[in-house]
Coordinates of C-alpha atoms and ligand atoms in Angstrom, one line a residue:
X55 CA 90.7 113.1 98.9
X56 CA 87.3 113.3 97.4
X57 CA 85.8 109.9 96.7
X58 CA 84.8 109.2 93.2
X59 CA 82.4 106.7 91.5
X60 CA 83.4 105.3 88.1
X61 CA 82.1 102.4 86.0
X62 CA 84.5 101.4 83.2
X63 CA 81.8 99.5 81.3
X64 CA 79.5 102.6 81.2
X65 CA 82.5 104.7 80.1
X66 CA 83.5 102.4 77.3
X67 CA 80.1 102.6 75.6
X68 CA 79.4 106.3 76.2
X69 CA 78.7 108.7 73.4
X70 CA 81.0 111.2 75.0
X71 CA 84.7 110.2 75.4
X72 CA 86.9 112.8 77.0
X73 CA 89.8 112.5 74.5
X74 CA 87.7 112.1 71.4
X75 CA 84.2 113.3 71.8
X76 CA 82.1 111.6 69.1
X77 CA 80.3 114.2 67.0
X78 CA 76.7 114.6 68.2
X79 CA 73.9 114.3 65.6
X80 CA 73.2 117.5 63.8
X81 CA 69.9 119.2 63.1
X82 CA 68.5 118.3 59.7
X83 CA 66.8 121.6 58.8
X84 CA 63.7 122.0 56.7
X85 CA 64.0 120.6 53.2
X86 CA 63.6 124.0 51.6
X87 CA 65.6 125.9 54.2
X88 CA 64.8 127.1 57.7
X89 CA 64.6 125.2 61.0
X90 CA 61.6 123.9 63.0
X91 CA 61.7 121.9 66.2
X92 CA 58.6 119.9 65.4
X93 CA 60.1 118.8 62.0
X94 CA 63.4 117.7 63.8
X95 CA 61.4 115.7 66.3
X96 CA 59.0 114.0 63.9
X97 CA 58.9 114.7 60.2
X98 CA 62.6 114.1 59.8
X99 CA 62.0 110.4 60.7
X100 CA 59.7 109.9 57.7
X101 CA 61.3 107.6 55.1
X102 CA 63.9 106.6 57.7
X103 CA 64.2 103.4 59.6
X104 CA 62.7 105.2 62.6
X105 CA 59.4 105.9 60.7
X106 CA 57.6 102.9 62.1
X107 CA 59.4 102.7 65.4
X108 CA 57.6 103.3 68.7
X109 CA 58.1 106.9 69.5
X110 CA 55.8 107.4 72.5
X111 CA 54.4 104.9 74.9
X112 CA 51.7 106.4 77.2
X113 CA 50.7 104.7 80.4
X114 CA 47.4 106.0 81.8
X115 CA 46.6 106.4 85.5
X116 CA 44.6 103.2 85.1
X117 CA 47.5 101.4 83.4
X118 CA 46.2 101.4 79.9
X119 CA 48.9 101.6 77.3
X120 CA 48.6 103.6 74.2
X121 CA 51.5 103.5 71.6
X122 CA 52.4 106.0 68.9
X123 CA 54.9 105.3 66.1
X124 CA 56.9 108.2 64.7
X125 CA 54.7 108.2 61.7
X126 CA 51.5 108.2 63.7
X127 CA 52.7 111.1 65.8
X128 CA 53.7 113.0 62.7
X129 CA 50.1 112.6 61.3
X130 CA 48.4 113.6 64.6
X131 CA 50.6 116.7 64.8
X132 CA 49.9 117.6 61.2
X133 CA 46.2 117.5 62.1
X134 CA 46.8 119.6 65.1
X135 CA 48.7 122.2 63.1
X136 CA 45.9 122.2 60.6
X137 CA 43.4 122.6 63.4
X138 CA 45.2 125.7 64.5
X139 CA 44.9 127.1 60.9
X140 CA 41.2 126.4 61.0
X141 CA 40.9 128.3 64.3
X142 CA 42.5 131.3 62.6
X143 CA 45.9 131.1 64.4
X144 CA 48.9 132.2 62.4
X145 CA 52.6 131.8 62.6
X146 CA 53.8 133.3 65.9
X147 CA 50.4 132.8 67.7
X148 CA 50.6 131.7 71.3
X149 CA 49.2 128.3 72.2
X150 CA 49.0 127.4 75.9
X151 CA 48.3 124.0 77.3
X152 CA 46.8 123.2 80.7
X153 CA 46.5 119.5 81.0
X154 CA 48.0 116.4 82.7
X155 CA 50.4 114.2 80.9
X156 CA 48.1 112.8 78.3
X157 CA 48.8 112.2 74.6
X158 CA 46.9 115.2 73.5
X159 CA 49.3 117.5 75.4
X160 CA 52.3 116.0 73.5
X161 CA 50.4 116.2 70.2
X162 CA 49.5 119.9 70.9
X163 CA 53.1 120.8 71.8
X164 CA 54.6 119.4 68.6
X165 CA 51.7 120.4 66.4
X166 CA 52.0 124.0 67.7
X167 CA 55.7 124.1 66.8
X168 CA 55.0 122.6 63.4
X169 CA 52.4 125.3 62.7
X170 CA 55.1 127.9 63.6
X171 CA 53.2 129.0 66.7
X172 CA 54.7 129.4 70.1
X173 CA 54.1 126.7 72.7
X174 CA 53.6 127.5 76.4
X175 CA 52.9 124.7 78.8
X176 CA 51.2 125.5 82.1
X177 CA 51.4 123.0 85.0
X178 CA 47.9 121.5 85.4
X179 CA 47.9 121.8 89.2
X180 CA 48.1 125.7 89.0
X181 CA 45.2 127.5 90.4
X182 CA 43.2 130.1 88.4
X183 CA 45.3 133.1 89.4
X184 CA 48.7 131.8 88.3
X185 CA 47.0 130.5 85.1
X186 CA 45.4 133.9 84.4
X187 CA 48.5 136.0 85.0
X188 CA 50.7 133.8 82.8
X189 CA 48.1 133.8 80.0
X190 CA 47.8 137.6 80.3
X191 CA 51.4 138.4 80.2
X192 CA 52.0 135.7 77.5
X193 CA 49.1 137.0 75.3
X194 CA 47.6 133.6 74.9
X195 CA 45.7 133.1 71.7
X196 CA 44.4 129.5 72.4
X197 CA 44.4 127.3 75.5
X198 CA 44.2 123.5 75.2
X199 CA 42.7 121.9 78.3
X200 CA 40.2 119.4 79.7
X201 CA 36.6 119.9 80.6
X202 CA 37.1 119.6 84.3
X203 CA 40.1 121.9 84.4
X204 CA 38.1 124.4 82.3
X205 CA 35.2 124.3 84.7
X206 CA 37.4 124.7 87.8
X207 CA 39.9 127.1 86.6
X208 CA 39.0 129.1 83.5
X209 CA 35.3 129.3 82.9
X210 CA 34.6 132.4 84.9
X211 CA 37.2 134.7 83.4
X212 CA 38.7 133.5 80.2
X213 CA 36.4 135.7 78.0
X214 CA 38.0 138.8 79.6
X215 CA 41.4 138.0 78.0
X216 CA 41.6 140.2 74.9
X217 CA 43.8 137.9 72.8
X218 CA 42.3 134.6 73.5
X219 CA 40.3 133.2 70.5
X220 CA 39.1 129.9 71.9
X221 CA 39.4 127.1 74.4
X222 CA 40.1 123.7 73.0
X223 CA 38.6 120.9 75.1
X224 CA 40.5 117.7 74.8
X225 CA 37.7 115.5 76.1
X226 CA 34.9 117.2 74.1
X227 CA 32.3 119.9 74.5
X228 CA 29.0 118.1 75.2
X229 CA 27.6 121.1 77.0
X230 CA 28.3 123.4 74.1
X231 CA 30.2 125.8 76.2
X232 CA 30.3 129.1 74.3
X233 CA 33.7 129.8 72.7
X234 CA 34.9 126.2 73.4
X235 CA 35.8 123.7 70.7
X236 CA 35.9 119.9 70.7
X237 CA 39.4 118.6 70.1
X238 CA 38.4 115.3 68.6
X239 CA 35.8 116.8 66.3
X240 CA 38.3 119.2 64.8
X241 CA 41.2 116.7 64.7
X242 CA 39.0 114.3 62.7
X243 CA 38.3 116.9 60.1
X244 CA 41.9 118.2 59.9
X245 CA 44.5 117.4 57.3
X246 CA 46.9 114.6 58.4
X247 CA 49.4 115.7 55.7
X248 CA 49.5 119.4 56.5
X249 CA 53.3 119.4 57.0
X250 CA 55.5 121.9 58.7
X251 CA 55.5 125.7 58.5
X252 CA 58.7 127.3 57.3
X253 CA 60.2 128.8 60.4
X254 CA 63.7 130.3 60.8
X255 CA 66.2 129.5 63.4
X256 CA 65.6 132.8 65.3
X257 CA 61.8 132.5 65.2
X258 CA 60.3 132.2 68.7
X259 CA 59.2 128.7 69.5
X260 CA 58.8 128.3 73.2
X261 CA 57.7 130.5 76.1
X262 CA 58.5 128.9 79.4
X263 CA 57.8 130.2 82.8
X264 CA 60.6 129.7 85.5
X265 CA 59.9 127.8 88.6
X266 CA 59.4 130.8 90.8
X267 CA 61.8 129.5 93.5
X268 CA 63.4 132.9 94.1
X269 CA 60.5 135.2 93.2
X270 CA 57.9 136.0 90.6
X271 CA 58.2 133.5 87.7
X272 CA 59.7 135.0 84.6
X273 CA 58.6 134.3 81.0
X274 CA 61.6 132.9 79.1
X275 CA 61.8 133.1 75.3
X276 CA 63.4 130.4 73.3
X277 CA 63.7 130.1 69.5
X278 CA 63.8 127.1 67.1
X279 CA 67.6 127.2 67.0
X280 CA 67.5 125.8 70.6
X281 CA 66.9 122.3 69.1
X282 CA 70.5 122.1 68.1
X283 CA 71.5 122.1 71.8
X284 CA 68.6 119.9 72.8
X285 CA 70.1 117.2 70.5
X286 CA 73.7 117.7 71.5
X287 CA 73.0 117.7 75.2
X288 CA 70.8 114.6 75.0
X289 CA 73.7 112.9 73.2
X290 CA 76.5 114.0 75.5
X291 CA 74.8 114.4 78.9
X292 CA 72.0 111.8 78.8
X293 CA 74.0 109.4 76.6
X294 CA 70.9 108.7 74.5
X295 CA 71.3 106.1 71.8
X296 CA 68.8 105.0 69.1
X297 CA 67.9 101.8 70.9
X298 CA 67.1 103.4 74.2
X299 CA 63.8 103.2 76.1
X300 CA 63.9 106.5 77.9
X301 CA 61.8 107.9 80.8
X302 CA 61.9 111.5 81.8
X303 CA 59.7 111.9 84.9
X304 CA 59.4 115.8 84.6
X305 CA 56.0 117.3 83.7
X306 CA 56.0 119.3 80.5
X307 CA 54.7 122.2 82.6
X308 CA 58.4 122.8 83.4
X309 CA 61.2 123.2 81.0
X310 CA 62.8 119.8 81.7
X311 CA 59.5 118.1 80.8
X312 CA 59.4 119.8 77.4
X313 CA 63.1 119.9 76.4
X314 CA 64.0 116.4 77.6
X315 CA 60.4 115.0 78.0
X316 CA 59.3 115.8 74.5
X317 CA 61.7 117.4 72.1
X318 CA 65.2 115.8 72.6
X319 CA 64.2 112.1 72.8
X320 CA 62.1 112.3 69.7
X321 CA 64.9 114.1 67.8
X322 CA 67.2 111.3 68.8
X323 CA 64.7 108.7 67.5
X324 CA 64.4 106.8 70.8
X325 CA 61.3 105.3 72.4
X326 CA 60.0 107.5 75.3
X327 CA 57.7 106.4 78.0
X328 CA 55.2 108.8 79.6
X329 CA 53.4 108.1 82.8
X330 CA 50.2 110.0 83.4
X331 CA 50.1 109.3 87.2
X332 CA 51.7 111.2 90.0
X333 CA 54.7 110.0 91.9
X334 CA 54.3 106.7 93.6
X335 CA 57.4 104.7 94.6
X336 CA 56.0 101.3 93.8
X337 CA 54.5 102.4 90.5
X338 CA 57.8 103.9 89.5
X339 CA 59.8 100.7 90.2
X340 CA 57.1 98.8 88.3
X341 CA 57.6 101.1 85.3
X342 CA 61.3 100.8 85.4
X343 CA 61.0 97.0 85.4
X344 CA 58.1 96.4 83.0
X345 CA 59.0 99.0 80.4
X346 CA 62.6 98.0 80.5
X347 CA 63.8 101.6 80.8
X348 CA 67.4 102.0 79.8
X349 CA 67.9 105.8 80.5
X350 CA 66.1 107.5 83.3
X351 CA 66.1 111.3 83.9
X352 CA 64.5 112.4 87.2
X353 CA 64.9 115.0 90.0
X354 CA 66.4 115.2 93.5
X355 CA 63.0 115.5 95.1
X356 CA 61.9 112.2 93.6
X357 CA 65.1 110.5 94.5
X358 CA 64.8 111.7 98.1
X359 CA 61.2 110.4 98.2
X360 CA 62.4 107.0 97.0
X361 CA 65.1 107.0 99.6
X362 CA 62.5 107.9 102.2
X363 CA 60.5 104.8 101.3
X364 CA 63.5 102.7 101.8
X365 CA 65.8 100.2 100.0
X366 CA 63.6 97.1 100.5
X367 CA 61.0 98.1 97.9
X368 CA 63.6 99.0 95.3
X369 CA 65.1 95.5 95.7
X370 CA 61.8 93.8 95.0
X371 CA 62.0 94.9 91.3
X372 CA 64.4 94.1 88.6
X373 CA 65.9 96.7 86.2
X374 CA 67.8 94.5 83.8
X375 CA 68.3 97.1 81.1
X376 CA 68.7 100.3 83.1
X377 CA 72.1 101.7 82.3
X378 CA 72.1 105.4 83.0
X379 CA 70.4 107.6 85.6
X380 CA 70.5 111.4 85.6
X381 CA 69.0 114.1 87.8
X382 CA 68.4 117.8 87.5
X383 CA 66.5 120.7 89.1
X384 CA 68.2 121.1 92.5
X385 CA 71.5 120.2 94.0
X386 CA 71.8 116.5 94.3
X387 CA 73.2 115.6 97.7
X388 CA 76.2 113.2 97.7
X389 CA 74.1 110.9 99.8
X390 CA 71.6 110.5 97.0
X391 CA 74.3 109.8 94.4
X392 CA 75.7 107.1 96.5
X393 CA 72.3 105.7 97.3
X394 CA 71.9 105.1 93.6
X395 CA 75.1 103.2 93.5
X396 CA 74.0 101.1 96.5
X397 CA 70.5 100.3 95.4
X398 CA 70.6 100.5 91.6
X399 CA 74.2 99.5 91.1
X400 CA 74.9 102.8 89.4
X401 CA 75.1 106.4 90.6
X402 CA 72.7 109.2 89.7
X403 CA 74.4 111.6 87.3
X404 CA 73.7 115.2 88.4
X405 CA 73.5 117.9 85.8
X406 CA 72.9 121.6 85.9
X407 CA 70.9 124.0 83.8
X408 CA 68.1 126.6 84.0
X409 CA 65.0 127.6 82.1
X410 CA 67.1 130.4 80.7
X411 CA 69.9 128.1 79.3
X412 CA 67.3 126.0 77.5
X413 CA 69.3 122.8 77.9
X414 CA 71.9 121.0 80.0
X415 CA 75.1 123.1 80.5
X416 CA 77.1 121.2 83.1
X417 CA 76.9 117.5 83.6
X418 CA 78.4 114.3 85.0
X419 CA 79.2 112.3 81.9
X420 CA 79.1 108.5 81.9
X421 CA 82.7 108.5 80.8
X422 CA 84.0 110.4 83.7
X423 CA 84.4 109.6 87.4
X424 CA 81.6 111.2 89.5
X425 CA 82.6 113.2 92.5
X426 CA 79.4 112.9 94.5
X427 CA 78.0 116.4 95.2
X428 CA 79.5 117.9 92.1
X429 CA 77.4 119.0 89.1
X430 CA 80.2 117.8 86.7
X431 CA 81.8 119.6 83.8
X432 CA 80.6 121.8 81.0
X433 CA 79.3 120.1 77.8
X434 CA 81.4 120.2 74.7
X435 CA 80.9 123.7 73.2
X436 CA 79.9 125.3 76.5
X437 CA 82.3 127.5 78.3
X438 CA 81.6 128.0 82.0
X439 CA 83.4 130.2 84.4
X440 CA 83.3 131.4 88.0
X441 CA 83.1 135.1 88.2
X442 CA 83.8 137.4 91.1
X443 CA 81.0 140.0 90.9
X444 CA 81.7 141.7 94.2
X445 CA 83.5 144.4 92.4
X446 CA 80.7 145.4 90.1
X447 CA 82.7 147.7 87.8
X448 CA 85.0 144.9 86.6
X449 CA 84.6 141.4 85.4
X450 CA 87.0 139.2 87.4
X451 CA 87.4 135.5 86.6
X452 CA 88.3 133.2 89.4
X453 CA 91.2 131.2 88.2
X454 CA 92.1 129.6 91.5
X455 CA 90.3 126.4 92.4
X456 CA 87.5 126.3 94.9
X457 CA 86.8 130.0 94.9
X458 CA 83.1 130.9 95.3
X459 CA 81.7 133.1 92.6
X460 CA 78.8 133.5 90.2
X461 CA 78.5 130.7 87.7
X462 CA 78.7 132.3 84.2
X463 CA 78.4 131.0 80.7
X464 CA 80.0 132.4 77.6
X465 CA 77.1 133.6 75.4
X466 CA 76.2 132.2 72.0
X467 CA 75.1 128.6 72.7
X468 CA 72.1 127.7 70.5
X469 CA 69.5 127.3 73.3
X470 CA 70.4 130.5 75.1
X471 CA 67.2 132.4 76.0
X472 CA 66.5 135.3 73.7
X473 CA 64.6 137.4 76.3
X474 CA 62.5 137.7 79.4
X475 CA 59.0 138.5 78.2
X476 CA 58.3 142.2 78.6
X477 CA 61.4 142.6 80.8
X478 CA 64.1 143.8 78.4
X479 CA 66.1 145.5 81.2
X480 CA 66.1 142.5 83.4
X481 CA 67.3 140.5 80.4
X482 CA 70.1 142.9 79.6
X483 CA 71.2 142.9 83.3
X484 CA 72.0 139.1 83.0
X485 CA 74.8 139.8 80.6
X486 CA 78.2 141.4 80.9
X487 CA 81.1 141.4 78.5
X488 CA 79.9 138.4 76.5
X489 CA 79.0 136.3 79.6
X490 CA 75.6 135.3 81.0
X491 CA 75.5 135.5 84.7
X492 CA 73.3 132.7 86.1
X493 CA 72.5 134.0 89.5
X494 CA 73.9 130.8 91.0
X495 CA 77.0 130.6 93.0
X496 CA 79.5 127.8 92.4
X497 CA 83.1 126.7 92.6
X498 CA 85.4 124.9 90.2
X499 CA 87.9 122.4 91.5
X500 CA 91.4 121.7 90.2
X501 CA 90.1 119.0 87.9
X502 CA 87.5 121.3 86.3
X503 CA 84.5 119.9 88.2
X504 CA 81.9 122.5 89.2
X505 CA 80.3 122.5 92.7
X506 CA 77.0 124.2 93.4
X507 CA 77.1 126.5 96.4
X508 CA 73.7 128.1 96.4
X509 CA 71.6 130.7 94.7
X510 CA 73.0 134.2 95.1
X511 CA 69.9 135.2 97.1
X512 CA 70.3 132.2 99.4
X513 CA 73.9 132.7 100.4
X514 CA 74.5 133.1 104.1
X515 CA 77.0 135.5 105.5
X516 CA 77.9 134.5 109.1
X517 CA 80.8 136.0 111.1
X518 CA 82.7 136.7 107.9
X519 CA 82.1 133.2 106.5
X520 CA 80.2 132.7 103.2
X521 CA 78.0 129.6 103.6
X522 CA 76.0 127.9 100.9
X523 CA 72.9 126.2 102.1
X524 CA 73.6 123.1 100.0
X525 CA 76.7 122.2 101.9
X526 CA 74.9 122.3 105.2
X527 CA 71.8 120.5 103.9
X528 CA 74.0 117.7 102.4
X529 CA 75.6 117.0 105.8
X530 CA 72.2 116.8 107.6
X531 CA 71.0 114.5 104.8
X532 CA 73.8 112.1 105.8
X533 CA 72.0 111.3 109.0
X534 CA 69.8 108.2 108.4
X535 CA 66.7 109.8 110.1
X536 CA 66.7 112.8 107.7
X537 CA 64.5 112.9 104.6
X538 CA 65.0 116.6 103.6
X539 CA 66.7 119.7 104.8
X540 CA 66.4 123.4 104.0
X541 CA 68.9 125.9 105.4
X542 CA 68.6 129.7 105.6
X543 CA 70.3 132.6 107.3
X544 CA 68.5 134.6 109.9
X545 CA 69.6 138.1 110.9
X546 CA 71.8 138.3 114.0
X547 CA 73.3 141.5 115.5
X548 CA 76.7 140.0 116.2
X549 CA 77.3 137.5 113.4
X550 CA 75.3 139.2 110.7
X551 CA 73.4 136.0 110.0
X552 CA 73.0 132.8 111.8
X553 CA 72.5 129.4 110.1
X554 CA 69.1 127.8 110.8
X555 CA 68.1 124.4 109.5
X556 CA 64.6 123.0 108.8
X557 CA 64.5 119.3 108.7
X558 CA 61.9 116.8 107.7
X559 CA 62.4 113.3 109.0
X560 CA 61.8 109.9 107.4
X561 CA 58.5 108.1 108.3
X562 CA 58.2 106.6 111.8
X563 CA 61.0 108.7 113.2
X564 CA 60.2 110.8 116.3
X565 CA 61.4 114.3 116.4
X566 CA 62.8 114.9 119.8
X567 CA 65.5 116.8 121.5
X568 CA 68.0 114.0 121.5
X569 CA 67.8 113.8 117.7
X570 CA 68.1 117.5 117.5
X571 CA 71.3 117.4 119.5
X572 CA 72.6 114.5 117.5
X573 CA 72.1 116.5 114.2
X574 CA 73.7 119.6 115.7
X575 CA 76.6 117.4 116.8
X576 CA 77.0 115.8 113.3
X577 CA 76.9 119.2 111.6
X578 CA 79.5 120.7 114.0
X579 CA 81.8 117.7 113.5
X580 CA 81.6 117.7 109.8
X581 CA 81.3 121.5 109.1
X582 CA 82.9 123.2 112.0
X583 CA 81.2 125.4 114.5
X584 CA 81.2 128.5 112.2
X585 CA 79.3 126.8 109.4
X586 CA 77.1 124.4 111.3
X587 CA 73.5 125.4 112.0
X588 CA 72.9 127.2 115.4
X589 CA 69.4 125.9 115.4
X590 CA 67.6 123.0 113.9
X591 CA 63.8 122.7 113.8
X592 CA 61.7 119.8 112.6
X593 CA 58.9 120.1 110.0
X594 CA 56.6 117.5 108.5
X595 CA 57.3 118.9 105.1
X596 CA 59.4 121.7 103.6
X597 CA 57.7 124.3 101.3
X598 CA 58.5 123.3 97.7
X599 CA 57.6 124.5 94.2
X600 CA 55.4 122.2 92.3
X601 CA 58.5 121.1 90.4
X602 CA 59.9 119.9 93.7
X603 CA 62.4 122.6 94.6
X604 CA 62.8 123.7 98.2
X605 CA 61.7 127.3 98.6
X606 CA 64.2 128.7 101.0
X607 CA 62.9 132.2 100.5
X608 CA 59.6 131.1 101.9
X609 CA 61.2 129.4 104.9
X610 CA 62.9 132.7 105.5
X611 CA 59.8 134.9 105.0
X612 CA 57.8 132.8 107.4
X613 CA 60.6 132.7 109.9
X614 CA 61.0 136.5 109.8
X615 CA 57.3 137.3 109.5
X616 CA 57.8 138.9 106.1
X617 CA 55.4 138.9 103.1
X618 CA 55.5 135.5 101.3
X619 CA 55.8 137.1 97.9
X620 CA 54.7 135.2 94.8
X621 CA 53.6 131.7 95.8
X622 CA 51.9 130.7 92.6
X623 CA 54.2 127.7 92.2
X624 CA 54.1 126.6 95.8
X625 CA 52.9 123.0 96.3
X626 CA 50.6 123.0 99.3
X627 CA 52.7 122.4 102.3
X628 CA 51.7 121.2 105.7
X629 CA 53.9 122.7 108.4
Ligands
LIG779 P1 63.1 131.3 89.5 O1 64.1 131.7 88.5 O2 61.7 131.7 89.1 O3 63.5 131.6 90.9 P2 64.1 128.6 89.3 O4 65.5 129.3 89.1 O5 64.0 127.5 90.3 O6 63.0 129.6 89.5 P3 64.4 126.9 86.9 O7 64.9 127.6 85.7 O8 63.4 125.8 86.8 O9 63.7 128.0 87.9 O10 65.6 126.3 87.8 C1 66.9 126.6 87.5 C2 67.7 126.6 88.8 O11 67.6 125.4 89.5 C3 69.2 126.9 88.7 O12 69.5 128.2 88.6 C4 69.7 126.3 90.0 O13 69.6 127.2 91.1 C5 68.8 125.1 90.2 N1 69.4 123.9 89.7 C6 69.1 123.2 88.6 N2 69.8 122.1 88.5 C7 70.7 122.1 89.5 C8 71.7 121.2 89.9 N3 72.0 120.1 89.3 N4 72.4 121.6 91.1 C9 72.1 122.7 91.7 N5 71.1 123.5 91.4 C10 70.4 123.2 90.3
LIG780 MG1 66.0 131.0 88.1

């Protein structure tokens, strides 16, 4: 019997009720026809009670607070759209950003959309090479950045890009760098009433690069229509309500930080909090307390880091208004869900989606019991299935519970990606008979809950067993000494593959043979000898993408002495 976590009070107040789902807010559409994400997020609040409400509270690294009302953000973004006109950018032009989480980044994102241009965020910690390759394949027309990032990462080569018209420097251009413009100077002159370009639902709006966990990052195309699902999913899966104070910890350099860190909360008229600083456990607890966050959306890697720091720190801070916590990006180990319950008095609600899906597809809703370790159920309007793709000529749905297969989604949801940039064939190959194949393996249980097994590429075949790394990693995580685990298959002449685990320990724990044996014993007891790792090695850190995902392909490449492949999104890792 799988244990479940359920809070009746949370369920009673949830937007999503299983028997009678409340209708989610709809897109408003442009007054004269058409659809624009920027309009939905900002202009649609003008003349409404939300007009003067706090839309965005920014906390600088030094703890300065800057507030923007919906109306103020609307005017700033009008100016930015006008600034793009002045620079000669037209509808469809590509605007890239390379900046930390500062207000100008958010203004640029929404101003770009309002101008009918395409927004592409780049993660500010990228080095010159990943920046250049993404700007090249994305035909960047403008990049918005800071002086120091410009000097370190762009200055020596940007003039070679044929489509790039200018570099816009957020913090000014006192050295008169040729080709660079001063953001503040242009914003000052720009029209605060420019308004929104007429765009259509199928016009391209966002170009996002995937995390590069399984290989070279792909450029994923999204259109303005996506906003319909951004709103629905924020309503159903994040349970956002007008009075919420919401904190999404993801950086807009990744899709979560744009969809749920910019667009969805503003469309819902809530107050969102942005922290410029990097992860710091104490700072995060302070923000939850001082800003009185009600809904918090974060990621497994952050939750594991908080767990690593320990419960005592969490208990020093109050969270009187916090009512809902969600997580995305990687499988969320049952241990982490339960840790939420223990320390915060509520579980983390895991949800699943991809850059390609443009929004949350499968979620643990506040109105349903959580089965820790499960991703939850498909959102209203989303049809998900488990497909057996071993027989490639035929599409075979798994109808029996707990059968492993590829997680697929019935095509046609509004935020479905409309292409991989310059990779038409790859895009086509993701679809079969009206289904999108996600590349992830999962199972569905008899109650309709979906369970993540692993990425197709990460699946381990050992002595006839199919083993998903997540299952093994979750068991290792149950041990109090373990902070993180990454599991891969290594070739073996007899078994085909053997399970090998890489484990990072919590601070002050000594890695010795006794602990190794203890972990092996725990895994054997819980998983059986066929599935348990044959070998466990200790590492200080596991290689991760900058968005915090464990890069199993890199563990494997290093283990086997193979080329490391594209490591543009790798966070520097000490072995
Ligand atoms: P790339 O496609 O370049 O290899 P990526 O797949 O990590 O990178 P994203 O689109 O950012 O890029 O991540 C989506 C993937 O993250 C999903 O396909 C899935 O493997 C994983 N993921 C996201 N949320 C969850 C979750 N709740 N449980 C398990 N896995 C998740
Ligand atoms: Mg992917």
